[in-house]
Amino acid sequence: MGSIFLIFFGTLLIGIPIGIAVAFSAIMCVVLNPTLPFSIEYIFRSMVTALDSTTLLAVPLFILSGNLMAEGKISEKLFNFFSYFIGNKRAGLPIAAIVTCLFYGAISGSGPATVAAVGAMTIPMLTRLGYDKNFVVGMVATAGGLGVIIPPSLPFIMYGLTSQESVGDLFISGIIPGILIALIMSIYTWGYCKRKGEDREKLQANFDDLKSRGLWNIFKDSFWALLTPVIILGGIYTGVVTPTEAAVLSVVYALIISLGVYKTMSFKDLVPVTTATIRGCAPTMLVVAGATAFGRVLTMMQVPQTIATILTETFTSEIALLLAINLFLLFVGMIMETMAAICICTPIFLPVVTAIGMDPIQFGVIMVVNLAIGFVTPPVGINLYVASNMTNVPILRVARHAVPYIVMFLLALLLITFIPSLSLVLL
């Protein structure tokens, strides 16, 4: 058992892409131990069949939808709407940025996409209005993690595939935890702005400008953007569409409002958007294929059972066991790509938590929240890289100013872990 993980982490350390690393590790198990009850052909067949999934088709479709929405500047419409109501309150605009990340996550399903779309517009504006740039960048980088918790969430789709749980139920279970995290982050933001102070003159001038446009005009301008999560989640929740069909619907809807309603895109923009989607999806699909094969090899080698025995014998308290699993998932999120982490860790830990009576849906939320924190923790921390590239703020400085928000995330994680109703009440 130890050799497969040694090979895996060894390949990661020398810089091999994770999709190739997991597949190579699975293959090397057969090479080093030909007596195992599977062959190299089985591994390659597993990689191919892993991609033959209707549910998995939702991943590239939601990525395409998110890219279309980003190109169509949908985040700007959302931000203006929320700013109209709280833009003159203490910490109103930073909180509006957090809420925009929450809503934009319900459009893109991606953390990095949320940071890029919301940050590109809000970071320069908030900096211009007198907020410390490092604070704003750290806030948006962390709030972008809401993009994978609030549905539709790409990691939830992957967890559903790996655990055989309902993706629709997972989507619904992420709503309250996502709102909870945004609320806790907003409370900290209010306290920060109260302590540091704000340029009230600039903020009032900005609010007066927004107010002069009138509520009706602001609402009309943002209505179609606000309707997006209602259509997607409402369709899934009522059973009208499956998650994959909802992904198709989101692409069609994004095209209609970006090209026809807002006219913030032209047909010539479709080529670079589609190209960016393909470039983003190809590595993800390779990770899914390799990690699925790796997970099946672990299962056939009875690694999950072995680890479950070790954990249950080591931690006699359920609280200690859950804390240990959370710490491990936090570490995994720091060093591993999210999709691969879900494919590998789900078959290992799901039997452990179900044995102590935890609902698999709740564990899916716990896993995704842990990995969302990994978006803003070095060395992988992809949200840090996105925010840094947009603003030219060094990555370590972004990470340092994200720490208070990571603490808020961790507080919410503890509540989600030990209060099952937060994840399950809507089911």
PDB file of C-alpha atoms in Angstrom, residues 19 47 50-51 56-60 63 158 278 280-292 339:
ATOM      1  CA  GLY A  19      -3.404  13.741 -14.241  1.00  0.00           C
ATOM      2  CA  MET A  47      -9.631   5.770 -17.657  1.00  0.00           C
ATOM      3  CA  ALA A  50     -14.512   7.187 -16.448  1.00  0.00           C
ATOM      4  CA  LEU A  51     -15.153   9.806 -19.128  1.00  0.00           C
ATOM      5  CA  LEU A  56     -19.635  14.320 -16.202  1.00  0.00           C
ATOM      6  CA  LEU A  57     -20.744  16.174 -19.338  1.00  0.00           C
ATOM      7  CA  ALA A  58     -22.063  18.878 -17.009  1.00  0.00           C
ATOM      8  CA  VAL A  59     -18.493  19.887 -16.086  1.00  0.00           C
ATOM      9  CA  PRO A  60     -17.364  21.308 -19.475  1.00  0.00           C
ATOM     10  CA  ILE A  63     -17.264  25.853 -17.501  1.00  0.00           C
ATOM     11  CA  MET A 158     -17.250  14.964  -9.237  1.00  0.00           C
ATOM     12  CA  ILE A 278     -11.407  23.553 -24.248  1.00  0.00           C
ATOM     13  CA  GLY A 280      -9.524  24.512 -19.313  1.00  0.00           C
ATOM     14  CA  CYS A 281     -11.467  21.267 -19.723  1.00  0.00           C
ATOM     15  CA  ALA A 282      -8.769  19.076 -21.286  1.00  0.00           C
ATOM     16  CA  PRO A 283      -6.469  18.962 -18.212  1.00  0.00           C
ATOM     17  CA  THR A 284      -9.515  18.481 -15.961  1.00  0.00           C
ATOM     18  CA  MET A 285     -10.724  15.488 -17.963  1.00  0.00           C
ATOM     19  CA  LEU A 286      -7.232  13.948 -17.858  1.00  0.00           C
ATOM     20  CA  VAL A 287      -7.222  14.358 -14.072  1.00  0.00           C
ATOM     21  CA  VAL A 288     -10.659  12.755 -13.809  1.00  0.00           C
ATOM     22  CA  ALA A 289      -9.648   9.792 -15.978  1.00  0.00           C
ATOM     23  CA  GLY A 290      -6.363   9.172 -14.163  1.00  0.00           C
ATOM     24  CA  ALA A 291      -7.751   9.740 -10.676  1.00  0.00           C
ATOM     25  CA  THR A 292     -10.716   7.433 -11.312  1.00  0.00           C
ATOM     26  CA  MET A 339     -10.937  16.968  -8.879  1.00  0.00           C
TER      27      MET A 339
END
